[in-house]
PDB file of C-alpha atoms in Angstrom:
ATOM      1  CA  MET A  17     -10.046 -12.501 -10.485  1.00  0.00           C
ATOM      2  CA  ALA A  18      -6.728 -12.250  -8.232  1.00  0.00           C
ATOM      3  CA  ASN A  19      -3.845 -14.860  -9.188  1.00  0.00           C
ATOM      4  CA  ARG A  20      -0.305 -14.698  -8.894  1.00  0.00           C
ATOM      5  CA  ASP A  21       0.485 -12.646 -12.530  1.00  0.00           C
ATOM      6  CA  TYR A  22      -2.314 -10.206 -10.908  1.00  0.00           C
ATOM      7  CA  ALA A  23      -0.281  -9.765  -7.418  1.00  0.00           C
ATOM      8  CA  LEU A  24       3.264  -9.027  -9.376  1.00  0.00           C
ATOM      9  CA  THR A  25       1.298  -6.752 -12.143  1.00  0.00           C
ATOM     10  CA  MET A  26       0.204  -4.295  -9.069  1.00  0.00           C
ATOM     11  CA  ALA A  27       3.120  -5.081  -6.388  1.00  0.00           C
ATOM     12  CA  ARG A  28       5.311  -3.967  -8.859  1.00  0.00           C
ATOM     13  CA  TYR A  29       2.727  -0.667  -9.759  1.00  0.00           C
ATOM     14  CA  ASN A  30       3.000  -0.308  -5.710  1.00  0.00           C
ATOM     15  CA  LEU A  31       6.444  -0.336  -6.069  1.00  0.00           C
ATOM     16  CA  TRP A  32       6.327   2.480  -9.127  1.00  0.00           C
ATOM     17  CA  GLN A  33       3.952   4.637  -7.301  1.00  0.00           C
ATOM     18  CA  ASN A  34       5.269   4.652  -3.651  1.00  0.00           C
ATOM     19  CA  GLU A  35       8.587   5.410  -5.015  1.00  0.00           C
ATOM     20  CA  SER A  36       6.430   8.819  -6.982  1.00  0.00           C
ATOM     21  CA  VAL A  37       4.739   9.892  -3.750  1.00  0.00           C
ATOM     22  CA  LEU A  38       7.404   9.453  -1.157  1.00  0.00           C
ATOM     23  CA  ALA A  39       9.712  11.449  -3.935  1.00  0.00           C
ATOM     24  CA  ALA A  40       7.096  14.076  -4.202  1.00  0.00           C
ATOM     25  CA  ALA A  41       6.433  14.155  -0.425  1.00  0.00           C
ATOM     26  CA  GLY A  42       9.762  14.629   0.678  1.00  0.00           C
ATOM     27  CA  GLY A  43      10.487  17.477  -1.902  1.00  0.00           C
ATOM     28  CA  LEU A  44       7.960  19.529   0.738  1.00  0.00           C
ATOM     29  CA  SER A  45       8.218  20.590   4.300  1.00  0.00           C
ATOM     30  CA  ALA A  46       7.565  18.654   6.914  1.00  0.00           C
ATOM     31  CA  SER A  47       4.520  20.881   7.635  1.00  0.00           C
ATOM     32  CA  GLU A  48       3.484  20.998   4.263  1.00  0.00           C
ATOM     33  CA  ARG A  49       3.537  17.192   4.803  1.00  0.00           C
ATOM     34  CA  GLN A  50       1.479  17.267   7.621  1.00  0.00           C
ATOM     35  CA  LYS A  51      -1.200  20.427   7.137  1.00  0.00           C
ATOM     36  CA  ASP A  52      -4.724  18.918   7.461  1.00  0.00           C
ATOM     37  CA  ARG A  53      -6.064  18.936   3.371  1.00  0.00           C
ATOM     38  CA  GLY A  54      -9.241  18.101   4.284  1.00  0.00           C
ATOM     39  CA  ALA A  55      -8.836  14.694   2.977  1.00  0.00           C
ATOM     40  CA  PHE A  56     -10.430  11.090   4.622  1.00  0.00           C
ATOM     41  CA  PHE A  57      -7.336  11.266   7.007  1.00  0.00           C
ATOM     42  CA  GLY A  58      -6.038  14.754   7.110  1.00  0.00           C
ATOM     43  CA  SER A  59      -2.826  15.333   5.768  1.00  0.00           C
ATOM     44  CA  ILE A  60      -0.578  13.739   3.704  1.00  0.00           C
ATOM     45  CA  GLU A  61       1.669  11.861   6.333  1.00  0.00           C
ATOM     46  CA  ALA A  62      -1.645  10.383   7.975  1.00  0.00           C
ATOM     47  CA  THR A  63      -3.145   9.213   4.989  1.00  0.00           C
ATOM     48  CA  LEU A  64       1.009   7.450   3.315  1.00  0.00           C
ATOM     49  CA  SER A  65       0.848   6.080   7.273  1.00  0.00           C
ATOM     50  CA  HIS A  66      -2.692   4.624   7.156  1.00  0.00           C
ATOM     51  CA  LEU A  67      -1.750   3.264   3.816  1.00  0.00           C
ATOM     52  CA  TYR A  68       1.333   1.441   5.555  1.00  0.00           C
ATOM     53  CA  TRP A  69      -0.116   0.583   8.628  1.00  0.00           C
ATOM     54  CA  GLY A  70      -2.845  -1.419   5.890  1.00  0.00           C
ATOM     55  CA  ASP A  71      -0.254  -2.891   3.817  1.00  0.00           C
ATOM     56  CA  GLN A  72       1.477  -4.415   6.635  1.00  0.00           C
ATOM     57  CA  VAL A  73      -1.811  -5.715   7.576  1.00  0.00           C
ATOM     58  CA  TRP A  74      -2.869  -7.118   4.594  1.00  0.00           C
ATOM     59  CA  LEU A  75       0.718  -8.962   3.994  1.00  0.00           C
ATOM     60  CA  SER A  76       0.542 -10.737   7.603  1.00  0.00           C
ATOM     61  CA  ARG A  77      -2.845 -11.905   6.879  1.00  0.00           C
ATOM     62  CA  PHE A  78      -1.579 -13.197   3.678  1.00  0.00           C
ATOM     63  CA  ALA A  79       2.552 -14.238   4.281  1.00  0.00           C
ATOM     64  CA  GLY A  80       2.480 -14.028   8.302  1.00  0.00           C
ATOM     65  CA  THR A  81       4.979 -11.159   8.246  1.00  0.00           C
ATOM     66  CA  PRO A  82       4.680  -8.781  11.314  1.00  0.00           C
ATOM     67  CA  ALA A  83       1.488  -7.022  11.800  1.00  0.00           C
ATOM     68  CA  PRO A  84       1.358  -3.233  12.898  1.00  0.00           C
ATOM     69  CA  GLN A  85       1.206  -3.441  17.253  1.00  0.00           C
ATOM     70  CA  VAL A  86      -1.487  -0.232  16.444  1.00  0.00           C
ATOM     71  CA  GLY A  87      -5.215  -0.863  15.870  1.00  0.00           C
ATOM     72  CA  ILE A  88      -6.923   1.419  12.943  1.00  0.00           C
ATOM     73  CA  ALA A  89      -7.052   4.293  15.592  1.00  0.00           C
ATOM     74  CA  GLY A  90      -3.294   4.341  15.767  1.00  0.00           C
ATOM     75  CA  SER A  91      -2.432   3.635  11.598  1.00  0.00           C
ATOM     76  CA  THR A  92      -2.188   7.723  11.211  1.00  0.00           C
ATOM     77  CA  ALA A  93       0.614   8.132  13.449  1.00  0.00           C
ATOM     78  CA  LEU A  94       3.468   5.463  12.723  1.00  0.00           C
ATOM     79  CA  ILE A  95       5.747   8.513  10.810  1.00  0.00           C
ATOM     80  CA  GLU A  96       7.803   9.624  13.353  1.00  0.00           C
ATOM     81  CA  ARG A  97      10.820  10.822  10.903  1.00  0.00           C
ATOM     82  CA  TRP A  98      10.127  11.386   7.108  1.00  0.00           C
ATOM     83  CA  ASP A  99      13.419   9.566   6.278  1.00  0.00           C
ATOM     84  CA  ALA A 100      13.283   6.347   8.610  1.00  0.00           C
ATOM     85  CA  PHE A 101       9.701   5.894   7.179  1.00  0.00           C
ATOM     86  CA  ALA A 102      10.344   6.415   3.466  1.00  0.00           C
ATOM     87  CA  GLN A 103      13.293   3.666   3.740  1.00  0.00           C
ATOM     88  CA  ALA A 104      10.734   1.549   5.925  1.00  0.00           C
ATOM     89  CA  ARG A 105       7.905   2.014   3.280  1.00  0.00           C
ATOM     90  CA  LYS A 106      10.247   0.902   0.498  1.00  0.00           C
ATOM     91  CA  ALA A 107      11.510  -2.283   2.419  1.00  0.00           C
ATOM     92  CA  PHE A 108       8.192  -3.151   3.005  1.00  0.00           C
ATOM     93  CA  ASP A 109       7.268  -2.718  -0.726  1.00  0.00           C
ATOM     94  CA  GLN A 110      10.297  -5.259  -1.519  1.00  0.00           C
ATOM     95  CA  GLN A 111       8.320  -7.518   1.057  1.00  0.00           C
ATOM     96  CA  ILE A 112       5.099  -7.022  -0.868  1.00  0.00           C
ATOM     97  CA  LEU A 113       6.445  -7.931  -4.182  1.00  0.00           C
ATOM     98  CA  HIS A 114       8.643 -10.619  -2.678  1.00  0.00           C
ATOM     99  CA  TRP A 115       5.583 -12.360  -1.290  1.00  0.00           C
ATOM    100  CA  ALA A 116       3.743 -11.778  -5.526  1.00  0.00           C
ATOM    101  CA  HIS A 117       6.800 -13.528  -6.488  1.00  0.00           C
ATOM    102  CA  THR A 118       6.688 -16.602  -4.307  1.00  0.00           C
ATOM    103  CA  VAL A 119       3.208 -17.362  -3.519  1.00  0.00           C
ATOM    104  CA  ALA A 120       1.951 -20.230  -4.816  1.00  0.00           C
ATOM    105  CA  GLY A 121      -0.461 -19.992  -7.365  1.00  0.00           C
ATOM    106  CA  ASP A 122      -3.039 -22.688  -5.305  1.00  0.00           C
ATOM    107  CA  TRP A 123      -2.935 -19.960  -2.298  1.00  0.00           C
ATOM    108  CA  PHE A 124      -5.121 -17.839  -3.709  1.00  0.00           C
ATOM    109  CA  ASP A 125      -7.955 -21.148  -3.653  1.00  0.00           C
ATOM    110  CA  GLY A 126     -10.309 -20.843  -0.929  1.00  0.00           C
ATOM    111  CA  ASP A 127     -10.619 -18.448   1.600  1.00  0.00           C
ATOM    112  CA  LEU A 128      -8.894 -16.585   4.097  1.00  0.00           C
ATOM    113  CA  SER A 129     -10.284 -16.117   8.210  1.00  0.00           C
ATOM    114  CA  TRP A 130      -9.283 -13.590  10.388  1.00  0.00           C
ATOM    115  CA  TYR A 131     -10.128 -11.305  13.529  1.00  0.00           C
ATOM    116  CA  SER A 132     -11.081  -7.554  12.694  1.00  0.00           C
ATOM    117  CA  GLY A 133     -10.339  -5.037  15.362  1.00  0.00           C
ATOM    118  CA  ALA A 134     -12.306  -2.396  13.102  1.00  0.00           C
ATOM    119  CA  ALA A 135     -15.490  -4.539  12.368  1.00  0.00           C
ATOM    120  CA  GLY A 136     -15.021  -6.435  15.949  1.00  0.00           C
ATOM    121  CA  ARG A 137     -15.485  -9.923  14.479  1.00  0.00           C
ATOM    122  CA  THR A 138     -14.431 -12.764  12.299  1.00  0.00           C
ATOM    123  CA  ILE A 139     -14.056 -12.272   9.167  1.00  0.00           C
ATOM    124  CA  ASN A 140     -14.219 -15.326   6.427  1.00  0.00           C
ATOM    125  CA  LYS A 141     -13.788 -14.260   2.858  1.00  0.00           C
ATOM    126  CA  PRO A 142     -12.167 -15.372  -0.338  1.00  0.00           C
ATOM    127  CA  LYS A 143      -8.584 -14.527  -0.959  1.00  0.00           C
ATOM    128  CA  GLN A 144      -9.431 -14.030  -3.871  1.00  0.00           C
ATOM    129  CA  MET A 145     -11.523 -10.855  -3.031  1.00  0.00           C
ATOM    130  CA  LEU A 146      -8.866  -9.742  -0.510  1.00  0.00           C
ATOM    131  CA  VAL A 147      -5.881  -9.490  -2.451  1.00  0.00           C
ATOM    132  CA  ILE A 148      -7.856  -7.257  -4.654  1.00  0.00           C
ATOM    133  CA  GLN A 149      -8.772  -5.574  -1.887  1.00  0.00           C
ATOM    134  CA  LEU A 150      -5.168  -4.751  -0.931  1.00  0.00           C
ATOM    135  CA  PHE A 151      -4.428  -3.376  -3.800  1.00  0.00           C
ATOM    136  CA  ASN A 152      -7.443  -1.179  -4.244  1.00  0.00           C
ATOM    137  CA  HIS A 153      -6.866   0.031  -1.332  1.00  0.00           C
ATOM    138  CA  GLN A 154      -3.190   1.489  -1.764  1.00  0.00           C
ATOM    139  CA  THR A 155      -4.634   2.938  -5.211  1.00  0.00           C
ATOM    140  CA  HIS A 156      -7.563   4.638  -3.351  1.00  0.00           C
ATOM    141  CA  HIS A 157      -5.543   6.378  -0.466  1.00  0.00           C
ATOM    142  CA  ARG A 158      -2.785   7.363  -3.294  1.00  0.00           C
ATOM    143  CA  GLY A 159      -5.404   8.557  -5.237  1.00  0.00           C
ATOM    144  CA  GLN A 160      -5.542  11.353  -2.226  1.00  0.00           C
ATOM    145  CA  ILE A 161      -2.229  11.592  -1.481  1.00  0.00           C
ATOM    146  CA  HIS A 162      -1.812  12.162  -5.214  1.00  0.00           C
ATOM    147  CA  ALA A 163      -4.579  15.417  -5.340  1.00  0.00           C
ATOM    148  CA  MET A 164      -2.656  16.360  -1.881  1.00  0.00           C
ATOM    149  CA  LEU A 165       0.766  16.687  -3.310  1.00  0.00           C
ATOM    150  CA  THR A 166      -0.901  18.221  -6.687  1.00  0.00           C
ATOM    151  CA  ALA A 167      -2.938  20.702  -4.469  1.00  0.00           C
ATOM    152  CA  ALA A 168       0.806  21.479  -2.538  1.00  0.00           C
ATOM    153  CA  GLY A 169       2.739  22.170  -5.355  1.00  0.00           C
ATOM    154  CA  ALA A 170       4.302  18.894  -6.098  1.00  0.00           C
ATOM    155  CA  LYS A 171       4.905  16.464  -9.090  1.00  0.00           C
ATOM    156  CA  PRO A 172       4.055  12.791  -8.436  1.00  0.00           C
ATOM    157  CA  ASP A 173       4.102  10.454 -11.619  1.00  0.00           C
ATOM    158  CA  ASP A 174       1.246   9.866 -13.786  1.00  0.00           C
ATOM    159  CA  THR A 175      -0.744   6.776 -12.049  1.00  0.00           C
ATOM    160  CA  ASP A 176      -2.015   5.024 -14.987  1.00  0.00           C
ATOM    161  CA  LEU A 177      -1.099   1.405 -15.346  1.00  0.00           C
ATOM    162  CA  GLN A 178      -0.038   1.405 -19.116  1.00  0.00           C
ATOM    163  CA  PHE A 179       2.573   3.886 -18.495  1.00  0.00           C
ATOM    164  CA  MET A 180       4.515   1.940 -15.710  1.00  0.00           C
ATOM    165  CA  PRO A 181       8.130   2.352 -16.482  1.00  0.00           C
ATOM    166  CA  GLU A 182      10.071  -0.708 -17.884  1.00  0.00           C
ATOM    167  CA  ARG A 183      12.914  -1.226 -14.795  1.00  0.00           C
ATOM    168  CA  PHE A 184       9.380  -1.661 -12.848  1.00  0.00           C
ATOM    169  CA  ALA A 185       8.472  -5.135 -15.541  1.00  0.00           C
ATOM    170  CA  THR A 186      10.748  -7.143 -14.683  1.00  0.00           C
ATOM    171  CA  LEU A 187      11.350  -6.875 -10.918  1.00  0.00           C
TER     172      LEU A 187
END
């Protein structure tokens, strides 16, 4: 199950993969990033926006960082200016990494309770499962983004964990 080492590995992977997809998406025009490509959230930008929103929601529950001021319905519309979003995303990935470095080992024990706006009720689940959910949600939606980028002619990096560049291993 999830522990501090798992969280660190996945936070480093998140940083690498987001760097890759942001660089690939940044090479596309705004209209190409915003084009509906038939994915669950439609476009590259909408999916990136939802992913950013979800990461903020989970980290707010884990570490008390500020939560987004919109619910899931507004999660796809957080990108107003691409450059500002790319910088905010990179900074937030550093926050996730910082959390993974500083979270106490025993934090992973026990459950976490929160009110879910999506479910309309309070939920209580094991923290280990929820940390896995944070990183699984990222991987799921980045897979969609990767496919959309490839279809648009962009070239993001490989996604296999074992090919993560060494420079991320020491972050």
